[in-house]
Coordinates of C-alpha atoms in Angstrom, one line a residue:
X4 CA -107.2 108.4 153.0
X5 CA -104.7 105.7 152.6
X6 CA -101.6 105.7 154.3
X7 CA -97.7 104.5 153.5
X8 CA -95.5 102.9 156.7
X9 CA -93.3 106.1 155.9
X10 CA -96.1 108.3 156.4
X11 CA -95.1 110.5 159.6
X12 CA -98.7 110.9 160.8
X13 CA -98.9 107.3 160.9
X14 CA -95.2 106.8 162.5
X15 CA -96.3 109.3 165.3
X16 CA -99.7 107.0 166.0
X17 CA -97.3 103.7 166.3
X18 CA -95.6 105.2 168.2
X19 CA -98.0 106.1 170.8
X20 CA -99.7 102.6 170.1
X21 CA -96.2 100.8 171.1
X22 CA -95.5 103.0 173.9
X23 CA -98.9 102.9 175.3
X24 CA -98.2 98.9 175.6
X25 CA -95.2 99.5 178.0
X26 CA -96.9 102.3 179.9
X27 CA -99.5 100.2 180.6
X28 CA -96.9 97.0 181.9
X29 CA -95.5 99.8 183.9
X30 CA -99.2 100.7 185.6
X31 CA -99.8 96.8 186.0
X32 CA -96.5 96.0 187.7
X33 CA -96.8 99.2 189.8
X34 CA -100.4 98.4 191.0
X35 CA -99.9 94.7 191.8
X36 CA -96.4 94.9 193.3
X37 CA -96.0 93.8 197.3
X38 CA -93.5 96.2 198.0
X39 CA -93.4 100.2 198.7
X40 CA -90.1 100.3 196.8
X41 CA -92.3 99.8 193.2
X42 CA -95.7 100.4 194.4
X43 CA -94.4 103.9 196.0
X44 CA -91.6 104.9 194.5
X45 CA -91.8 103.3 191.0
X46 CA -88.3 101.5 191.3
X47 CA -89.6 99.6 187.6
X48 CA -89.3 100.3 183.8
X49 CA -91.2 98.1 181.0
X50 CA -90.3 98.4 177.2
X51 CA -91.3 96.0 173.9
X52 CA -88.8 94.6 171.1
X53 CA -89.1 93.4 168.1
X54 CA -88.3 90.1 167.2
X55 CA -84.6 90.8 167.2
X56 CA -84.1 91.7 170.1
X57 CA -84.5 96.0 169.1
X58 CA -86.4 98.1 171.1
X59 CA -88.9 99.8 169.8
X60 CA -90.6 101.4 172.5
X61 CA -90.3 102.1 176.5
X62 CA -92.0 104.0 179.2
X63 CA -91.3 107.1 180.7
X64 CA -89.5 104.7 183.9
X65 CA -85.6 104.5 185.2
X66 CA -83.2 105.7 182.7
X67 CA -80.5 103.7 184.1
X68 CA -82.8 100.4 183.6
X69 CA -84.1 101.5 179.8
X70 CA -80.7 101.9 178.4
X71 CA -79.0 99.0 179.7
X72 CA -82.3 96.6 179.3
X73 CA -81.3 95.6 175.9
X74 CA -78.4 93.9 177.0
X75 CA -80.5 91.6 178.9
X76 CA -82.8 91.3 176.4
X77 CA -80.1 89.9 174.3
X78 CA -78.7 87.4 176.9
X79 CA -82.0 86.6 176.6
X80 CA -82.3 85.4 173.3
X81 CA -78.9 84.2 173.2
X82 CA -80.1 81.6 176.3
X83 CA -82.5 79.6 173.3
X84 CA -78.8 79.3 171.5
X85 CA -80.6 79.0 168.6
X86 CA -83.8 76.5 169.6
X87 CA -87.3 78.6 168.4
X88 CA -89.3 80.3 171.7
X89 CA -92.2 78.7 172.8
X90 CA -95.2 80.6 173.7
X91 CA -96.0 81.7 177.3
X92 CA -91.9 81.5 178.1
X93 CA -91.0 83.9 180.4
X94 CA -87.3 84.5 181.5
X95 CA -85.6 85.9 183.9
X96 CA -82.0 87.2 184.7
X97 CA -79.8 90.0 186.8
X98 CA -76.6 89.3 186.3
X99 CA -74.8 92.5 186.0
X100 CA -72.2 91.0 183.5
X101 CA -75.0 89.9 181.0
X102 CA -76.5 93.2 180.3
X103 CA -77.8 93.8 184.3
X104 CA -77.3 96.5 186.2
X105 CA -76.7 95.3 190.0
X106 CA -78.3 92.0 191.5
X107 CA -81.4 93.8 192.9
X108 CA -82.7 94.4 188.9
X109 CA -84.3 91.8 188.4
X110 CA -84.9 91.2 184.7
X111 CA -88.0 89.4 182.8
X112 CA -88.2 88.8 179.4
X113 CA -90.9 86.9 177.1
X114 CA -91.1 85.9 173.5
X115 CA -94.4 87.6 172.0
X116 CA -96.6 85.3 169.4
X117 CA -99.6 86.9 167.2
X118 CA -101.9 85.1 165.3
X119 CA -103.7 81.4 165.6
X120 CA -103.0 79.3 168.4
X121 CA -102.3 76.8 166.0
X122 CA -99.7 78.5 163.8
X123 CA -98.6 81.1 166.2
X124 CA -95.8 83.7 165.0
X125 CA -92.6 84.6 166.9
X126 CA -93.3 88.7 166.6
X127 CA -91.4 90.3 169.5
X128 CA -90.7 90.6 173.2
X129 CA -91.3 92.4 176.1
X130 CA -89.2 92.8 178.9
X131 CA -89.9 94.4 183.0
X132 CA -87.1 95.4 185.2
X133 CA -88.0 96.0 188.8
X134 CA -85.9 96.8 191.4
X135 CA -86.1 94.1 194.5
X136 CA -85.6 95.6 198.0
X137 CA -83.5 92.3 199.0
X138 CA -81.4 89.4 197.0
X139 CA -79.2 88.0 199.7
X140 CA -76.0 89.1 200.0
X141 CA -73.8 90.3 203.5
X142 CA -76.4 92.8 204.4
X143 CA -80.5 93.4 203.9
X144 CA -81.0 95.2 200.9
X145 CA -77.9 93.1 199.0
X146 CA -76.1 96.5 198.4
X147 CA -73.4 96.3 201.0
X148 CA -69.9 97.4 201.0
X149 CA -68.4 94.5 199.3
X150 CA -65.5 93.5 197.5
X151 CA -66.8 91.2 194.9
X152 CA -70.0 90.4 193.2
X153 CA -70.9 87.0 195.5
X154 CA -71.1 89.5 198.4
X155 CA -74.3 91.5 197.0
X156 CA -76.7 88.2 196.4
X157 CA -78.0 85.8 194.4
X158 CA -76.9 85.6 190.9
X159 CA -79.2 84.5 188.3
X160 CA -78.0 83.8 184.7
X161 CA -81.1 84.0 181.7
X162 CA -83.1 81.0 182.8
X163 CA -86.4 80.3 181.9
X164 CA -89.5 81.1 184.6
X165 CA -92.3 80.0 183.2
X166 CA -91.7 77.5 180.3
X167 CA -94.4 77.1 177.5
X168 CA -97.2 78.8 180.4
X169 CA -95.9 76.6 183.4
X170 CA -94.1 78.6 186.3
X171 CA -91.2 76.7 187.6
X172 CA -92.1 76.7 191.2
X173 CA -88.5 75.1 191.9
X174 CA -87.0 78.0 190.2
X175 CA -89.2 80.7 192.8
X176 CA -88.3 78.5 195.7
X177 CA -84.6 79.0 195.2
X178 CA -84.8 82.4 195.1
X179 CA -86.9 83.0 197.9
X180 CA -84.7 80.7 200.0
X181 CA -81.7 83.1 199.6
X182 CA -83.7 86.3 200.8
X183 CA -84.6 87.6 203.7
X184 CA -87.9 88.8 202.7
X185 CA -89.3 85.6 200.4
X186 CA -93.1 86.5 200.7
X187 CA -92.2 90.1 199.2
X188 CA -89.6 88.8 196.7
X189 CA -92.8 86.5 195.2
X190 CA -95.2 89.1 195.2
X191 CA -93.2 91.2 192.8
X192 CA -91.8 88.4 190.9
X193 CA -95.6 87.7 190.2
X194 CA -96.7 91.8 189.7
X195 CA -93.7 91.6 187.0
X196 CA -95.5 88.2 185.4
X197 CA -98.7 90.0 185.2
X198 CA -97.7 93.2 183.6
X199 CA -96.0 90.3 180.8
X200 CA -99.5 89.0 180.3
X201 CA -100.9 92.9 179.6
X202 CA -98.4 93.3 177.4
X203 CA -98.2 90.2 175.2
X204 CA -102.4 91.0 175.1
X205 CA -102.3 94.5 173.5
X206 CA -99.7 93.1 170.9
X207 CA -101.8 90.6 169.9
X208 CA -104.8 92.7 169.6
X209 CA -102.7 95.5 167.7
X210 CA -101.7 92.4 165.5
X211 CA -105.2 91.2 165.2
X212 CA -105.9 94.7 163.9
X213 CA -103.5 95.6 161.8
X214 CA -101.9 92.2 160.5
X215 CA -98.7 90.9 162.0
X216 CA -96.9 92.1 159.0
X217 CA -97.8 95.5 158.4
X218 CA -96.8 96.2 162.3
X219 CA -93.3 94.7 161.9
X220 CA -93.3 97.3 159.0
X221 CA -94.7 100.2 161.1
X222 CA -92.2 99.1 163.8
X223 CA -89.5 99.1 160.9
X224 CA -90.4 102.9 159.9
X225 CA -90.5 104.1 163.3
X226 CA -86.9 103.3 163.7
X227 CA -85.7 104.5 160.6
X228 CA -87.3 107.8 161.3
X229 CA -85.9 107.6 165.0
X230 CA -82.7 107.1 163.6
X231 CA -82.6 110.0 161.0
X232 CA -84.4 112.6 163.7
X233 CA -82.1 111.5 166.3
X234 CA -79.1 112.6 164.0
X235 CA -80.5 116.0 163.0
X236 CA -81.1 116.6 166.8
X237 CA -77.4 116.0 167.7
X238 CA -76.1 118.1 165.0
X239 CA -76.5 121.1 168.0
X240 CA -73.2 119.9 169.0
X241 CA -70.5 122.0 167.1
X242 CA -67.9 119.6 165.5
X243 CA -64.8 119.1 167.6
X244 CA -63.7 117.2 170.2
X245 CA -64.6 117.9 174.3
X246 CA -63.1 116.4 177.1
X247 CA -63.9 116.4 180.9
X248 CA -62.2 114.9 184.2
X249 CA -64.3 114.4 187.4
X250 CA -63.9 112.1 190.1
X251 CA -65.3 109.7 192.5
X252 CA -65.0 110.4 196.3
X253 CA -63.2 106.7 196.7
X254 CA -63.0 103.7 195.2
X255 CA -65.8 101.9 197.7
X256 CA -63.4 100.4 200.2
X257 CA -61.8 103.4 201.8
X258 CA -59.3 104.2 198.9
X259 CA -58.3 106.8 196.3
X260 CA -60.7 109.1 194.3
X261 CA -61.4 107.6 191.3
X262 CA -60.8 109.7 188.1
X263 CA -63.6 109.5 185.2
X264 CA -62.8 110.8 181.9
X265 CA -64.6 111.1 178.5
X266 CA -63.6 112.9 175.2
X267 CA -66.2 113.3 173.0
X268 CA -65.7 113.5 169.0
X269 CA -68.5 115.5 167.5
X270 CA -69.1 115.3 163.4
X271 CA -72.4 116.0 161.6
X272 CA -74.5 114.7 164.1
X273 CA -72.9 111.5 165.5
X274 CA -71.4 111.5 168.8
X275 CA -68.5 109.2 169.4
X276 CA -67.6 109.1 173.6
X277 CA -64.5 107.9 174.5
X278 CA -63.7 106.7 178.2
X279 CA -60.1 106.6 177.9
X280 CA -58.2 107.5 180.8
X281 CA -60.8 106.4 183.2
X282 CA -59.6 104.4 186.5
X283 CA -59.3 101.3 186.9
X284 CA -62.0 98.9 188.0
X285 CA -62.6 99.6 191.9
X286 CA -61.6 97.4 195.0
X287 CA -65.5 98.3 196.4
X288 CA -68.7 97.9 194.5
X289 CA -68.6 101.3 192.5
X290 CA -67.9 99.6 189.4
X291 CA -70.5 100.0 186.3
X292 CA -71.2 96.8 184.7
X293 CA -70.4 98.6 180.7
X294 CA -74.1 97.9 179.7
X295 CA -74.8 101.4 183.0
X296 CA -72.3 103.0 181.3
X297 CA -74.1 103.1 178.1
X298 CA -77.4 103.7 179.4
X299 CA -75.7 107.1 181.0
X300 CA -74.8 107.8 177.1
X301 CA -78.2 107.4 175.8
X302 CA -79.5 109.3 179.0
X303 CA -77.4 112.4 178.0
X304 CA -78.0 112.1 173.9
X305 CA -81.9 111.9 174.6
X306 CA -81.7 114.9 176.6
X307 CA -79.7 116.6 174.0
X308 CA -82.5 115.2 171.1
X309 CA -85.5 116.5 173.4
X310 CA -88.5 114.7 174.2
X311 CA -90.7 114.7 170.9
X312 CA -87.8 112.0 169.6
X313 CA -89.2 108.4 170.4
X314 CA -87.3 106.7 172.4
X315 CA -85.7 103.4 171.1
X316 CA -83.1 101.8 169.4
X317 CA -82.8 104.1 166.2
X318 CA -82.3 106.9 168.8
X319 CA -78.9 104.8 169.5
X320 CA -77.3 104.4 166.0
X321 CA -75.6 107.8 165.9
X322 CA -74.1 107.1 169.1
X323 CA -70.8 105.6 169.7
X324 CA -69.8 104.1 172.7
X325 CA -66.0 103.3 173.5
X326 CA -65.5 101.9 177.3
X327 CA -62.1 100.4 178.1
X328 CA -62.1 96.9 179.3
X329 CA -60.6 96.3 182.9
X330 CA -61.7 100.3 184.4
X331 CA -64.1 101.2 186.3
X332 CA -67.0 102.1 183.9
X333 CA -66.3 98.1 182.1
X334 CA -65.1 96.2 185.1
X335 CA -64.0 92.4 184.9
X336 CA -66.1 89.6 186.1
X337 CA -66.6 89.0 189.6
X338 CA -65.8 92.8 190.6
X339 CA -68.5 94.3 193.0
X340 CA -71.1 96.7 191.4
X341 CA -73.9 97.4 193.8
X342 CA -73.0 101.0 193.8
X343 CA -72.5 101.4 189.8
X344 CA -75.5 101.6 188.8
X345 CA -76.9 104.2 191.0
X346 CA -74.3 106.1 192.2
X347 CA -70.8 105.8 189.8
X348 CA -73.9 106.3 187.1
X349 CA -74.5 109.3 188.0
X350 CA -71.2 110.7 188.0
X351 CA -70.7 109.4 184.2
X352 CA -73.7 111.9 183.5
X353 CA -71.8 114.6 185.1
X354 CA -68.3 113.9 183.2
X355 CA -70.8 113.9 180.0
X356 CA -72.2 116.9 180.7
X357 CA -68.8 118.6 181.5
X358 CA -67.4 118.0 178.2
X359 CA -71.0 119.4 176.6
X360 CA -70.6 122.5 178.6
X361 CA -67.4 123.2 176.1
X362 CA -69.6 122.7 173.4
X363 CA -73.1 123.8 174.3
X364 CA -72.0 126.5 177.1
X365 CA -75.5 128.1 176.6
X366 CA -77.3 125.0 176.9
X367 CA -75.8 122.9 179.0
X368 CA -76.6 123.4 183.2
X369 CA -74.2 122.7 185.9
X370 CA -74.1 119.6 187.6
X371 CA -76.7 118.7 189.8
X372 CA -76.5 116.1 193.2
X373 CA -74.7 113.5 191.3
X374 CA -75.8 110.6 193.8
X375 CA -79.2 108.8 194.6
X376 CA -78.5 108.6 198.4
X377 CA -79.0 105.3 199.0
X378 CA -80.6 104.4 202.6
X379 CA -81.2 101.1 203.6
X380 CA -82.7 99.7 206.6
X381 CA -83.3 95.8 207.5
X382 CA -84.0 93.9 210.2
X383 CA -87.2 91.8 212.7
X384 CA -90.7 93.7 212.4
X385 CA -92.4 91.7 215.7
X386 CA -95.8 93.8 214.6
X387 CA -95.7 91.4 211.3
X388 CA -93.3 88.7 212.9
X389 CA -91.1 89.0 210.0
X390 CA -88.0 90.3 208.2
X391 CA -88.0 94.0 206.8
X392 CA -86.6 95.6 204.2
X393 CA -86.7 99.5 203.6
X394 CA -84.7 100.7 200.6
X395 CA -84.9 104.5 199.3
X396 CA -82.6 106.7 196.8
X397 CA -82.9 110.4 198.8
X398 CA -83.7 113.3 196.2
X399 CA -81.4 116.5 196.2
X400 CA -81.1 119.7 194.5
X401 CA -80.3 120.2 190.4
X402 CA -78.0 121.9 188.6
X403 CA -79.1 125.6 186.8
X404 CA -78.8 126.3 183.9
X405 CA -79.1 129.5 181.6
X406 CA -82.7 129.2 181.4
X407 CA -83.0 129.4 185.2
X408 CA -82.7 128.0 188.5
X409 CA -82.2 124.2 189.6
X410 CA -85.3 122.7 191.0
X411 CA -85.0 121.9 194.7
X412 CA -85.7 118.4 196.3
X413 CA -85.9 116.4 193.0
X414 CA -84.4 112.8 191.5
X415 CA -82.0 113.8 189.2
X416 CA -80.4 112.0 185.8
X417 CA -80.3 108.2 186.1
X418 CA -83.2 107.9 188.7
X419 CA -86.6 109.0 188.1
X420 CA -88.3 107.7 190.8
X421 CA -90.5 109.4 193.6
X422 CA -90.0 109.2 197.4
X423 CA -91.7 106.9 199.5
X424 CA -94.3 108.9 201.4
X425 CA -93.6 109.1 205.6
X426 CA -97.0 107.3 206.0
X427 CA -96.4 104.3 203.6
X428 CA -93.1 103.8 205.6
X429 CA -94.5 104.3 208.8
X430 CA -97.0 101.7 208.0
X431 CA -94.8 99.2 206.2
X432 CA -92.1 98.9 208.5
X433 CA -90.5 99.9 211.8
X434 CA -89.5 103.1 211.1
X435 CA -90.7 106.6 212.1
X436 CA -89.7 109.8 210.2
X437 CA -88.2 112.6 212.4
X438 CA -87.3 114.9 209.9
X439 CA -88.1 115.7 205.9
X440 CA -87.4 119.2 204.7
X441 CA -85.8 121.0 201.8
X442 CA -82.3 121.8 203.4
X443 CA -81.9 125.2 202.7
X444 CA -78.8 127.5 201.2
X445 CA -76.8 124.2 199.8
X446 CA -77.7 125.0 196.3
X447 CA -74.8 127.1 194.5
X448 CA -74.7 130.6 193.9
X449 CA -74.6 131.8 190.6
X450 CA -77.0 134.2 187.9
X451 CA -79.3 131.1 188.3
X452 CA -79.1 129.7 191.7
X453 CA -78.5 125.8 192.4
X454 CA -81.8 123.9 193.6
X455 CA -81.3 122.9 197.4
X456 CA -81.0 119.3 198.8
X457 CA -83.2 117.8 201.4
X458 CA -82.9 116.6 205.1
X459 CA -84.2 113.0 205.6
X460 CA -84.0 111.5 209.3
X461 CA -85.1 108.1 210.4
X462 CA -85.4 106.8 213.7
X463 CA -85.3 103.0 214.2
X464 CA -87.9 101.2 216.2
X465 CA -86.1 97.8 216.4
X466 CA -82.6 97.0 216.3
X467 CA -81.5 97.2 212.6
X468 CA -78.8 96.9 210.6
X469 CA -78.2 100.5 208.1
X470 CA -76.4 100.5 205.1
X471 CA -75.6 104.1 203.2
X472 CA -74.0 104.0 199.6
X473 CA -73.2 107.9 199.0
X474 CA -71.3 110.2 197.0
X475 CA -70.6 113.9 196.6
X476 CA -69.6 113.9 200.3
X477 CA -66.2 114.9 199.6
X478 CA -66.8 116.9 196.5
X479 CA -68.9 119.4 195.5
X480 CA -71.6 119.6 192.5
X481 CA -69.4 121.8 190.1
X482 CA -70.5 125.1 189.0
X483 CA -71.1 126.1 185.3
X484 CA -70.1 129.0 183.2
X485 CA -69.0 131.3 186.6
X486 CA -71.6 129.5 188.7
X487 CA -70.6 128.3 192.9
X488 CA -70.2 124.4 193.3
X489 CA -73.2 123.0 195.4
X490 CA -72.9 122.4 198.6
X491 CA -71.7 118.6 199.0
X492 CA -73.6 116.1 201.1
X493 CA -73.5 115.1 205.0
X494 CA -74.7 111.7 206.5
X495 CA -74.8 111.5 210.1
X496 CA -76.3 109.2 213.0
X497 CA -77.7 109.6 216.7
X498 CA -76.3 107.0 218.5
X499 CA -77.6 106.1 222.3
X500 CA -78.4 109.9 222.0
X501 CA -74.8 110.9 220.8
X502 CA -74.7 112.4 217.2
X503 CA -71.9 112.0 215.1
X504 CA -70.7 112.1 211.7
X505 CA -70.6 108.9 209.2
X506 CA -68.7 108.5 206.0
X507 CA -70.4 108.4 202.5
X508 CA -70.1 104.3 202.3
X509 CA -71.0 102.5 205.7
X510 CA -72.6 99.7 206.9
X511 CA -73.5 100.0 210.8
X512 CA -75.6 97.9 213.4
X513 CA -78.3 100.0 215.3
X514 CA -80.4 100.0 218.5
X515 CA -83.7 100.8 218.6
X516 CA -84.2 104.8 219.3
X517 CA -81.1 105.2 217.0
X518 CA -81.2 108.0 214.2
X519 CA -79.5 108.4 210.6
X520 CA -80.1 111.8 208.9
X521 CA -78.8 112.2 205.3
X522 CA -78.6 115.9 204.1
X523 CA -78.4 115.8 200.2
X524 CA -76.0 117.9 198.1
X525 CA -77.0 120.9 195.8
X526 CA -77.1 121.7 192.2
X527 CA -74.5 124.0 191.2
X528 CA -74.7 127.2 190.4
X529 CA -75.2 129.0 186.8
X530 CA -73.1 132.1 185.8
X531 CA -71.0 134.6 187.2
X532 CA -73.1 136.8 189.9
X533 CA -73.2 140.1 189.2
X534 CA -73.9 143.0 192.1
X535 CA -77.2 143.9 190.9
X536 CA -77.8 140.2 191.0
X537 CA -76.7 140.4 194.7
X538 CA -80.1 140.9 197.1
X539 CA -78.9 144.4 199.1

C-alpha cells in the first residue's frame, strides 16, 4: 500500500531508521574507545542533522551533551563561512563558548554526501561528543578549581580534522602534546572518527534506498510531527506562571551561595523559562556555558512529553529559552566552566523542577542528588610507565515521587552514564577500591521514601594528585509535597592514616596508601508521612 511522508506509520519507521544510525555511532565509538571513561562508563552521545544544521535524531546517551550539541554543530557550519563541504571533512571543536559544554567534550562533526562519487550531494551531518579523561589544564583530568577558562586545557575552536579524507596529523600532534595522557587522547579521537564513518555509511545506504530526496522529506515530516506532539504533550502544564529559587553551595572559589531562579510562563502548550534573577557569573568554574543551560530545558520538557516523543529539534520549538547575559547560567568569555556542565547543570534541573511541582504537584518528584560527584585521580602508573588518568561522576539516590519511591544508587538528570566497574579500574590504573555500597538511611523520609546514595572509597597506589568537584554538601535534596530533604553529601580522605573531612571543591596531593571516600546525597522525600505510614 502506498504511503504519504505525513503518513504516521511511516514517520514512526524513519524515525527508528535515523535513530538506529546514531545508536549504532554510539556502539562503534563505545567499542573502539582506549579509555574506561567511554568504553565503561559511556561518557559519549552521537546524533545526525540535516543539512541545516537541525537534528533529527540522537541516541539514548548524555542529556547534557544531546541538548547543547547543536550549538556546536552550528559553529560548525558557520567555520565553512559560506565555502560548500567537501566530502570526508571531519571537524572538530570544544570550546565551551561555541556551543561546548567544558574543554573535556570534545566535539566532531562531518558533512554527509549521498549519491555518485562524481556528483555527490551535501545531505546532512553527523556529530560524536565524547568526554576525554585529560585536556591539559592545572591538574589531570582538566577540571580543576580554576578561575578562568585557560586553566582547564586546551581550547579548540571548529577546525577541520580530516579535510576532504586526509587526517591532519599536525592538528592530532598538538593536541596530544598538551595532555598528559597523548596515547589515550588518540585512541578516542580515532574511536570518535570511526563511529563518523558508520554513520555517514548507513545514510548513504538509507539514501541509496529511498532516494536522497524523499528522505529529506521523511526527515521534514518527522519534525513537523515532533513539533505538533511535543506541544500537545506540554499542554499538562496548567497555564500560569511558576517560579523557584534554589542555590549553589558556593561560587567555586570559596564564596557565597549562588542563587538560581527560573519563572516559567505556561500557555497552550508552550513553555517560556525565564532565568531572571539568577547570580551573577562565578569567580570558580561553576558557570554554564548558555548552550548547558538549554540542554537542562530540553532535559526537563522531554521528561514532561514522555518517551514515545522522538527526540529532536521539533521537540524544541515550543520551548522558550530566556538566559541573561553576564550570570551564572550565560557567563562571559574567558569565565571558568569545568563544573557547569556537570554539576551547576544539575541544579538548573532542580530549579526546573521546583517551579513544575507548583504546577504538576501530582506529577512532579522531589529533587534527587543534584550533583555527579566528580572524582578524579592522576598521576605516574610505573606498571605501564606512563601518566594516568581516572575520571568518574559517583551515582546517588533520586528523588520520589507520587508514584513511589526514588531508586537508590543511580545517575540522575543530566548524566546517564554507568559506573566504572572496581575490576576495570583495578586493572586500568593504580587504584584499589576499598569500599562501594549503597549508603543507607540518606534518602528522605516521606509517603514515598527518597532512594539512598552510595559510599565510594579509593585508595591510591602511587602518589597522585585528587581533584573533587561536588555539590549538595551544604544543602540538602529538597523534599516535595510534605516529603524530608535528602540527606546532603560528605567527602572525606585518610591521610598517613588520619581521616578527616574535605570540602565539596578541592584539589589535594596524595601519598600512596592515602584514601578519599565520597558518600553521595539522597533523593528527597515524597509526601507528608502519616502514622500508619510510620513502621511500629
Amino acid at each position: 500500500m502506498a504511503t504519504t511522508a505525513t503518513d504516521p506509520f511511516e514517520i514512526e519507521v524513519f524515525r527508528h531508521l535515523f535513530a538506529s544510525v546514531a545508536e549504532e555511532m554510539g556502539v562503534t565509538v563505545q567499542r573502539s574507545a582506549h579509555s574506561p571513561n567511554i568504553k565503561e562508563r559511556r561518557d559519549h552521545s552521537c546524533a545526525v542533522f540535516d543539512a541545516d544544521g537541525r537534528m533529527i535524531a540522537q541516541a539514548a546517551h548524555i542529556p547534557v551533551h544531546l541538548g547543547s550539541m547543536p550549538a556546536s554543530v552550528t559553529a560548525a557550519i558557520e567555520a565553512y563561512e559560506g565555502k560548500a563541504p567537501t566530502p570526508g571533512d571531519v571537524l572538530i571543536v570544544n570550546d565551551p563558548y561555541l556551543g561546548g559544554t567544558h574543554l573535556p567534550d570534545i566535539t566532531t562533526v562531518s558533512p554527509v554526501f549521498v549519491g555518485s562519487e562524481r556528483r555527490p550531494t551535501h545531505w546532512g551531518w553527523v556529530a560524536t561528543r565524547a568526554h576525554h579523561a585529560d585536556v591539559g589544564g592545572l591538574a589531570p583530568g582538566s577540571m580543576p578549581p580554576s578561575t578562568e577558562l585557560f586553566h582547564e586545557g586546551l581550547i579548540i575552536p571548529p577546525l577541520k580534522l580530516v579535510d576532504a579524507g586526509a587526517l591532519d596529523e599536525q592538528l592530532v600532534a598538538i593536541i596530544c602534546r598538551n595532555v598528559r595522557t597523548p596515547e589515550e587522547r588518540r585512541g578516542d579521537l580515532e574511536a570518535q572518527l570511526a563511529s563518523h564513518r558508520v554513520g555517514e555509511a548507513r545514510l548513504m545506504d538509507f539514501a541509496r534506498r529511498y532516494g536522497a530526496e524523499p528522505l529529506r522529506d521523511r526527515a521534514e515530516a518527522l519534525l513537523a510531527y515532533s513539533e505538533k506532539l511535543a506541544r500537545a504533550r506540554l499542554r499538562v502544564v496548567p497555564d500560569g506562571t511558576y517560579s523557584f529559587t534554589d542555590y549553589l553551595d558556593d561560587d567555586g572559589a570559596d564564596g557565597p551561595p549562588v542563587p538560581i531562579n527560573v519563572t516559567i510562563h505556561a500557555r497552550n502548550g508552550y513553555l517560556r523559562f525565564d532565568f531572571t534573577g539568577t547570580g551573577p557569573a562565578a569567580a570558580g568554574a561553576l558557570n554554564a556555558p548558555e548552550a548547558v543551560t538549554r540542554s537542562a530545558v530540553i532535559y526537563v520538557a522531554r521528561c514532561l512529553m514522555g518517551d514515545d516523543v522522538p527526540a529532536n529539534d521539533g521537540t524544541t520549538a515550543p520551548l522558550e529559552v530566556v538566559v541573561p547575559a553576564g550570570t551564572v547560567l550565560n557567563p562571559p568569555r574567558p569565565h571558568a566552566v569545568a563544573a557547569g556542565n556537570v554539576e551547576t547543570s544539575q541544579r538548573v534541573v532542580d530549579v526546573l523542577w521546583g517551579a513544575l511541582a507548583g504546577a504538576l504537584p501530582d506529577v512532579v518528584a522531589a529533587a534527587s542528588q543534584g550533583t555527579m560527584n566528580n572524582l578524579i585521580i592522576g598521576g605516574f602508573d610505573p606498571r605501564h610507565d606512563r601518566a594516568f588518568t581516572y575520571y568518574e561522576t559517583i551515582a546517588g539516590g533520586a528523588g520520589a515521587g507520587p508514584q513511589g519511591p526514588g531508586a537508590d544508587a543511580v545517575q540522575v538528570a543530566m548524566t546517564n552514564t554507568l559506573n566504572t566497574p572496581i575490576e576495570a579500574m583495578e586493572l586500568a590504573y593504580p587504584l584499589a577500591a576499598r569500599r562501594y555500597e549503597v549508603r543507607r538511611g540518606s534518602g528522605g523520609n516521606g509517603r514515598n521514601r527518597g532512594g539512598d546514595g552510595v559510599i565510594r572509597e579509593i585508595e591510591t597506589l602511587v602518589p597522585a594528585v585528587v581533584t573533587i568537584v561536588t555539590e549538595r554538601r551544604k544543602r540538602q535534596p529538597w523534599g516535595s509535597s510534605g516529603g524530608r530533604p535528602g540527606s546532603s553529601g560528605r567527602n572525606r580522605g585518610t591521610f598517613d592514616g588520619e581521616e578527616r573531612e574535605l570540602p565539596g571543591k578541592a584539589a589535594l596531593q596524595l601519598k600512596a596508601g592515602d584514601v578519599i571516600r565520597i558518600e553521595t546525597p539522597g533523593g528527597g522525600g515524597w509526601g507528608e508521612q502519616s502514622s500508619r505510614d510510620i513502621p511500629g
